[in-house]
Amino acid sequence: MVVAEKLEMEAGLRRPTIKDVASVAGVSVTTVSHALNDKGRVDDGTRQRIKDIAIELGYSANPRARALRTGGGRTIGLITGLEADQSPDRDSRFDWYMRTAFAGAAEALRLGYALVLMPPSDQQAWVRELTVDGVLVIDPEPEGELVPQLLGRNLPVVVIGGQIDLPGVATVALDRRSAVAEVLKHFARRGRRRPAIVIDDSRRQMTVGTAEAYRASCAEPLVEIADTAQGRSAGGAAAMMRLLEADPLLDAIYAPLDSIAVGCVSAIADSGRDVEVVTAEGLVAQAYGLCGVDTRREDQAAEAAKMLIDQIETGVSPRSRVLTAGLVER
């Protein structure tokens, strides 16, 4: 019977439907839907028989129809909590954003979902019309409106790279203390005795958290804030020049943002001083031969995608995770 139905559909070049599966199985369309989605009260034997028939017929759910039912269609969105960046440091931003996107997309695809990149601008407009099953948000502002708006749409949300104190929102983040510890241990091994940190002037959780961890780890912390109005590289260079002029013993810099690190390297080269720079691992660290902090960005993205999809399918918010940083020596 299954073979006959299959040949009939192949001859007519017709896509098999859920009704075809129900007809062959001798059950209702609802029972087929429940069996294929592992829902409802269907005994194990019947459920497996229906799945076998669906495979024989070559049936798979119509993604458009499923999207109409669920409002999503087995898709998750990825959005950065930051506004669109118009500075000249886009290459660096593109590197870390796409590393996050590729890792998240690979894990989502493995679990049967597609990942959609959402624009960082005009968020008010697209949040109201968004048709996905859930959203990954990168480093949102803790007091911002983006995550509450998504929750107001009853969309599951998992945050990457930050913390947010909202019920039902899980996070995957890097332990900033471990990152600072790796950097300071590296400087000590290299004989560097007077380190400083250069951060940008944003309120990003990565920036604030790293600066706090650095202050807590150093007896005499040197923290310089880069004015990024003209771009992060230019801001990093100006901040580095201020540090060099103020402290003749300065011999090491941790610049968590690699675009800031580029400016630091340039200013150090102009000064002729021997100052080592460590930044986040990525294209910039590789290009300049700098030691890089492994922020586990791909691991964060993959874990967050897995957690989000689990929440979508079970309705249960997962537990948050904190990953430990590493260091790539060069």
PDB file of C-alpha atoms in Angstrom, residues 22-171:
ATOM      1  CA  ALA A  22      -3.044   9.730   7.324  1.00  0.00           C
ATOM      2  CA  SER A  23      -4.766   7.779   4.519  1.00  0.00           C
ATOM      3  CA  VAL A  24      -2.044   5.148   4.312  1.00  0.00           C
ATOM      4  CA  ALA A  25      -1.763   4.852   8.093  1.00  0.00           C
ATOM      5  CA  GLY A  26      -5.534   4.676   8.537  1.00  0.00           C
ATOM      6  CA  VAL A  27      -5.569   7.423  11.154  1.00  0.00           C
ATOM      7  CA  SER A  28      -6.654  11.050  11.364  1.00  0.00           C
ATOM      8  CA  VAL A  29      -4.567  14.009  10.213  1.00  0.00           C
ATOM      9  CA  THR A  30      -4.405  15.162  13.840  1.00  0.00           C
ATOM     10  CA  THR A  31      -2.930  11.830  14.914  1.00  0.00           C
ATOM     11  CA  VAL A  32      -0.291  12.079  12.180  1.00  0.00           C
ATOM     12  CA  SER A  33       0.606  15.611  13.285  1.00  0.00           C
ATOM     13  CA  HIS A  34       0.915  14.520  16.906  1.00  0.00           C
ATOM     14  CA  ALA A  35       2.986  11.473  15.992  1.00  0.00           C
ATOM     15  CA  LEU A  36       5.437  13.342  13.776  1.00  0.00           C
ATOM     16  CA  ASN A  37       5.891  16.131  16.327  1.00  0.00           C
ATOM     17  CA  ASP A  38       6.074  13.781  19.334  1.00  0.00           C
ATOM     18  CA  LYS A  39       3.006  15.341  20.875  1.00  0.00           C
ATOM     19  CA  GLY A  40      -0.390  14.134  22.041  1.00  0.00           C
ATOM     20  CA  ARG A  41      -1.489  10.724  23.279  1.00  0.00           C
ATOM     21  CA  VAL A  42      -0.266   8.379  20.558  1.00  0.00           C
ATOM     22  CA  ASP A  43       1.052   4.960  21.582  1.00  0.00           C
ATOM     23  CA  ASP A  44       4.684   4.272  20.719  1.00  0.00           C
ATOM     24  CA  GLY A  45       3.911   1.579  18.145  1.00  0.00           C
ATOM     25  CA  THR A  46       1.491   3.771  16.192  1.00  0.00           C
ATOM     26  CA  ARG A  47       3.814   6.764  16.430  1.00  0.00           C
ATOM     27  CA  GLN A  48       6.727   4.818  14.951  1.00  0.00           C
ATOM     28  CA  ARG A  49       4.531   3.274  12.220  1.00  0.00           C
ATOM     29  CA  ILE A  50       3.360   6.746  11.161  1.00  0.00           C
ATOM     30  CA  LYS A  51       6.935   8.028  11.076  1.00  0.00           C
ATOM     31  CA  ASP A  52       7.995   5.062   8.931  1.00  0.00           C
ATOM     32  CA  ILE A  53       5.134   5.691   6.495  1.00  0.00           C
ATOM     33  CA  ALA A  54       6.043   9.391   6.267  1.00  0.00           C
ATOM     34  CA  ILE A  55       9.625   8.447   5.386  1.00  0.00           C
ATOM     35  CA  GLU A  56       8.476   5.928   2.759  1.00  0.00           C
ATOM     36  CA  LEU A  57       6.198   8.500   1.150  1.00  0.00           C
ATOM     37  CA  GLY A  58       8.881  11.194   1.276  1.00  0.00           C
ATOM     38  CA  TYR A  59       6.658  13.437   3.360  1.00  0.00           C
ATOM     39  CA  SER A  60       8.026  16.413   5.291  1.00  0.00           C
ATOM     40  CA  ALA A  61       6.050  19.220   6.853  1.00  0.00           C
ATOM     41  CA  ASN A  62       5.429  22.266   4.675  1.00  0.00           C
ATOM     42  CA  PRO A  63       7.507  25.020   6.292  1.00  0.00           C
ATOM     43  CA  ARG A  64       5.077  27.748   5.183  1.00  0.00           C
ATOM     44  CA  ALA A  65       2.121  25.975   6.726  1.00  0.00           C
ATOM     45  CA  ARG A  66       4.060  25.351   9.911  1.00  0.00           C
ATOM     46  CA  ALA A  67       5.042  29.015  10.050  1.00  0.00           C
ATOM     47  CA  LEU A  68       1.388  30.038   9.776  1.00  0.00           C
ATOM     48  CA  ARG A  69       0.495  27.753  12.693  1.00  0.00           C
ATOM     49  CA  THR A  70       3.349  28.698  15.000  1.00  0.00           C
ATOM     50  CA  GLY A  71       4.232  32.214  13.869  1.00  0.00           C
ATOM     51  CA  GLY A  72       7.836  31.107  13.371  1.00  0.00           C
ATOM     52  CA  GLY A  73       8.653  28.217  11.079  1.00  0.00           C
ATOM     53  CA  ARG A  74      11.696  26.728  12.883  1.00  0.00           C
ATOM     54  CA  THR A  75      13.732  29.913  12.675  1.00  0.00           C
ATOM     55  CA  ILE A  76      15.608  31.873  15.319  1.00  0.00           C
ATOM     56  CA  GLY A  77      16.845  35.446  15.075  1.00  0.00           C
ATOM     57  CA  LEU A  78      20.244  36.921  16.001  1.00  0.00           C
ATOM     58  CA  ILE A  79      20.481  40.580  16.954  1.00  0.00           C
ATOM     59  CA  THR A  80      23.142  42.730  18.591  1.00  0.00           C
ATOM     60  CA  GLY A  81      21.888  44.919  21.416  1.00  0.00           C
ATOM     61  CA  LEU A  82      24.032  47.788  20.123  1.00  0.00           C
ATOM     62  CA  GLU A  83      22.821  50.394  17.682  1.00  0.00           C
ATOM     63  CA  ALA A  84      24.255  50.310  14.166  1.00  0.00           C
ATOM     64  CA  ASP A  85      27.886  51.394  14.312  1.00  0.00           C
ATOM     65  CA  GLN A  86      28.855  54.076  11.807  1.00  0.00           C
ATOM     66  CA  SER A  87      32.486  54.305  12.942  1.00  0.00           C
ATOM     67  CA  PRO A  88      35.388  53.386  10.636  1.00  0.00           C
ATOM     68  CA  ASP A  89      36.081  50.229  12.670  1.00  0.00           C
ATOM     69  CA  ARG A  90      33.534  48.060  10.889  1.00  0.00           C
ATOM     70  CA  ASP A  91      35.925  45.291   9.848  1.00  0.00           C
ATOM     71  CA  SER A  92      36.621  44.370  13.459  1.00  0.00           C
ATOM     72  CA  ARG A  93      32.919  44.447  14.340  1.00  0.00           C
ATOM     73  CA  PHE A  94      32.117  42.307  11.296  1.00  0.00           C
ATOM     74  CA  ASP A  95      34.677  39.698  12.365  1.00  0.00           C
ATOM     75  CA  TRP A  96      33.221  39.022  15.804  1.00  0.00           C
ATOM     76  CA  TYR A  97      29.613  39.350  14.650  1.00  0.00           C
ATOM     77  CA  MET A  98      30.019  36.847  11.818  1.00  0.00           C
ATOM     78  CA  ARG A  99      31.956  34.425  14.025  1.00  0.00           C
ATOM     79  CA  THR A 100      28.975  34.491  16.364  1.00  0.00           C
ATOM     80  CA  ALA A 101      26.513  34.129  13.497  1.00  0.00           C
ATOM     81  CA  PHE A 102      28.297  31.212  11.807  1.00  0.00           C
ATOM     82  CA  ALA A 103      28.634  29.236  15.036  1.00  0.00           C
ATOM     83  CA  GLY A 104      25.033  29.900  16.026  1.00  0.00           C
ATOM     84  CA  ALA A 105      23.767  29.039  12.555  1.00  0.00           C
ATOM     85  CA  ALA A 106      25.699  25.755  12.461  1.00  0.00           C
ATOM     86  CA  GLU A 107      24.274  24.613  15.795  1.00  0.00           C
ATOM     87  CA  ALA A 108      20.764  25.755  14.861  1.00  0.00           C
ATOM     88  CA  LEU A 109      20.939  23.888  11.554  1.00  0.00           C
ATOM     89  CA  ARG A 110      22.109  20.756  13.347  1.00  0.00           C
ATOM     90  CA  LEU A 111      18.948  20.983  15.441  1.00  0.00           C
ATOM     91  CA  GLY A 112      16.679  21.616  12.461  1.00  0.00           C
ATOM     92  CA  TYR A 113      16.380  25.408  12.670  1.00  0.00           C
ATOM     93  CA  ALA A 114      17.544  28.279  10.485  1.00  0.00           C
ATOM     94  CA  LEU A 115      19.206  31.387  11.920  1.00  0.00           C
ATOM     95  CA  VAL A 116      18.162  34.815  10.632  1.00  0.00           C
ATOM     96  CA  LEU A 117      20.378  37.900  11.054  1.00  0.00           C
ATOM     97  CA  MET A 118      18.414  40.908  12.267  1.00  0.00           C
ATOM     98  CA  PRO A 119      19.493  44.533  11.644  1.00  0.00           C
ATOM     99  CA  PRO A 120      20.734  46.518  14.654  1.00  0.00           C
ATOM    100  CA  SER A 121      18.935  49.657  13.477  1.00  0.00           C
ATOM    101  CA  ASP A 122      15.228  50.559  13.539  1.00  0.00           C
ATOM    102  CA  GLN A 123      14.559  47.894  16.160  1.00  0.00           C
ATOM    103  CA  GLN A 124      11.178  49.334  17.180  1.00  0.00           C
ATOM    104  CA  ALA A 125       9.786  48.670  13.707  1.00  0.00           C
ATOM    105  CA  TRP A 126      10.903  45.101  13.097  1.00  0.00           C
ATOM    106  CA  VAL A 127      10.364  43.773  16.631  1.00  0.00           C
ATOM    107  CA  ARG A 128       6.607  44.213  16.191  1.00  0.00           C
ATOM    108  CA  GLU A 129       6.563  42.213  12.947  1.00  0.00           C
ATOM    109  CA  LEU A 130       9.218  39.598  13.718  1.00  0.00           C
ATOM    110  CA  THR A 131       8.153  36.045  12.757  1.00  0.00           C
ATOM    111  CA  VAL A 132      10.685  33.745  14.381  1.00  0.00           C
ATOM    112  CA  ASP A 133      10.408  31.152  17.130  1.00  0.00           C
ATOM    113  CA  GLY A 134      12.968  32.801  19.422  1.00  0.00           C
ATOM    114  CA  VAL A 135      15.808  35.325  19.503  1.00  0.00           C
ATOM    115  CA  LEU A 136      19.492  35.384  20.458  1.00  0.00           C
ATOM    116  CA  VAL A 137      20.557  38.853  21.657  1.00  0.00           C
ATOM    117  CA  ILE A 138      24.233  39.841  21.834  1.00  0.00           C
ATOM    118  CA  ASP A 139      25.306  41.989  24.809  1.00  0.00           C
ATOM    119  CA  PRO A 140      22.063  43.957  25.334  1.00  0.00           C
ATOM    120  CA  GLU A 141      21.895  47.063  27.494  1.00  0.00           C
ATOM    121  CA  PRO A 142      20.688  45.849  30.912  1.00  0.00           C
ATOM    122  CA  GLU A 143      18.171  48.695  31.150  1.00  0.00           C
ATOM    123  CA  GLY A 144      17.330  48.771  27.437  1.00  0.00           C
ATOM    124  CA  GLU A 145      13.939  48.066  25.868  1.00  0.00           C
ATOM    125  CA  LEU A 146      14.911  45.457  23.274  1.00  0.00           C
ATOM    126  CA  VAL A 147      14.665  42.312  25.411  1.00  0.00           C
ATOM    127  CA  PRO A 148      11.443  43.387  27.208  1.00  0.00           C
ATOM    128  CA  GLN A 149       9.879  44.110  23.808  1.00  0.00           C
ATOM    129  CA  LEU A 150      10.783  40.640  22.560  1.00  0.00           C
ATOM    130  CA  LEU A 151       9.399  39.070  25.735  1.00  0.00           C
ATOM    131  CA  GLY A 152       6.245  41.116  25.228  1.00  0.00           C
ATOM    132  CA  ARG A 153       5.811  39.245  21.948  1.00  0.00           C
ATOM    133  CA  ASN A 154       6.056  35.965  23.916  1.00  0.00           C
ATOM    134  CA  LEU A 155       9.329  35.170  22.141  1.00  0.00           C
ATOM    135  CA  PRO A 156      11.906  33.092  24.048  1.00  0.00           C
ATOM    136  CA  VAL A 157      15.187  35.000  24.431  1.00  0.00           C
ATOM    137  CA  VAL A 158      18.728  33.878  25.277  1.00  0.00           C
ATOM    138  CA  VAL A 159      21.433  36.509  25.800  1.00  0.00           C
ATOM    139  CA  ILE A 160      25.003  36.050  24.513  1.00  0.00           C
ATOM    140  CA  GLY A 161      27.916  37.828  26.173  1.00  0.00           C
ATOM    141  CA  GLY A 162      26.053  39.654  28.902  1.00  0.00           C
ATOM    142  CA  GLN A 163      23.800  39.390  31.919  1.00  0.00           C
ATOM    143  CA  ILE A 164      20.230  40.602  32.223  1.00  0.00           C
ATOM    144  CA  ASP A 165      17.954  40.404  35.239  1.00  0.00           C
ATOM    145  CA  LEU A 166      14.643  39.398  33.674  1.00  0.00           C
ATOM    146  CA  PRO A 167      12.547  36.329  34.549  1.00  0.00           C
ATOM    147  CA  GLY A 168      12.867  33.470  32.088  1.00  0.00           C
ATOM    148  CA  VAL A 169      15.870  34.913  30.218  1.00  0.00           C
ATOM    149  CA  ALA A 170      18.944  32.667  30.258  1.00  0.00           C
ATOM    150  CA  THR A 171      22.420  33.939  29.427  1.00  0.00           C
TER     151      THR A 171
END
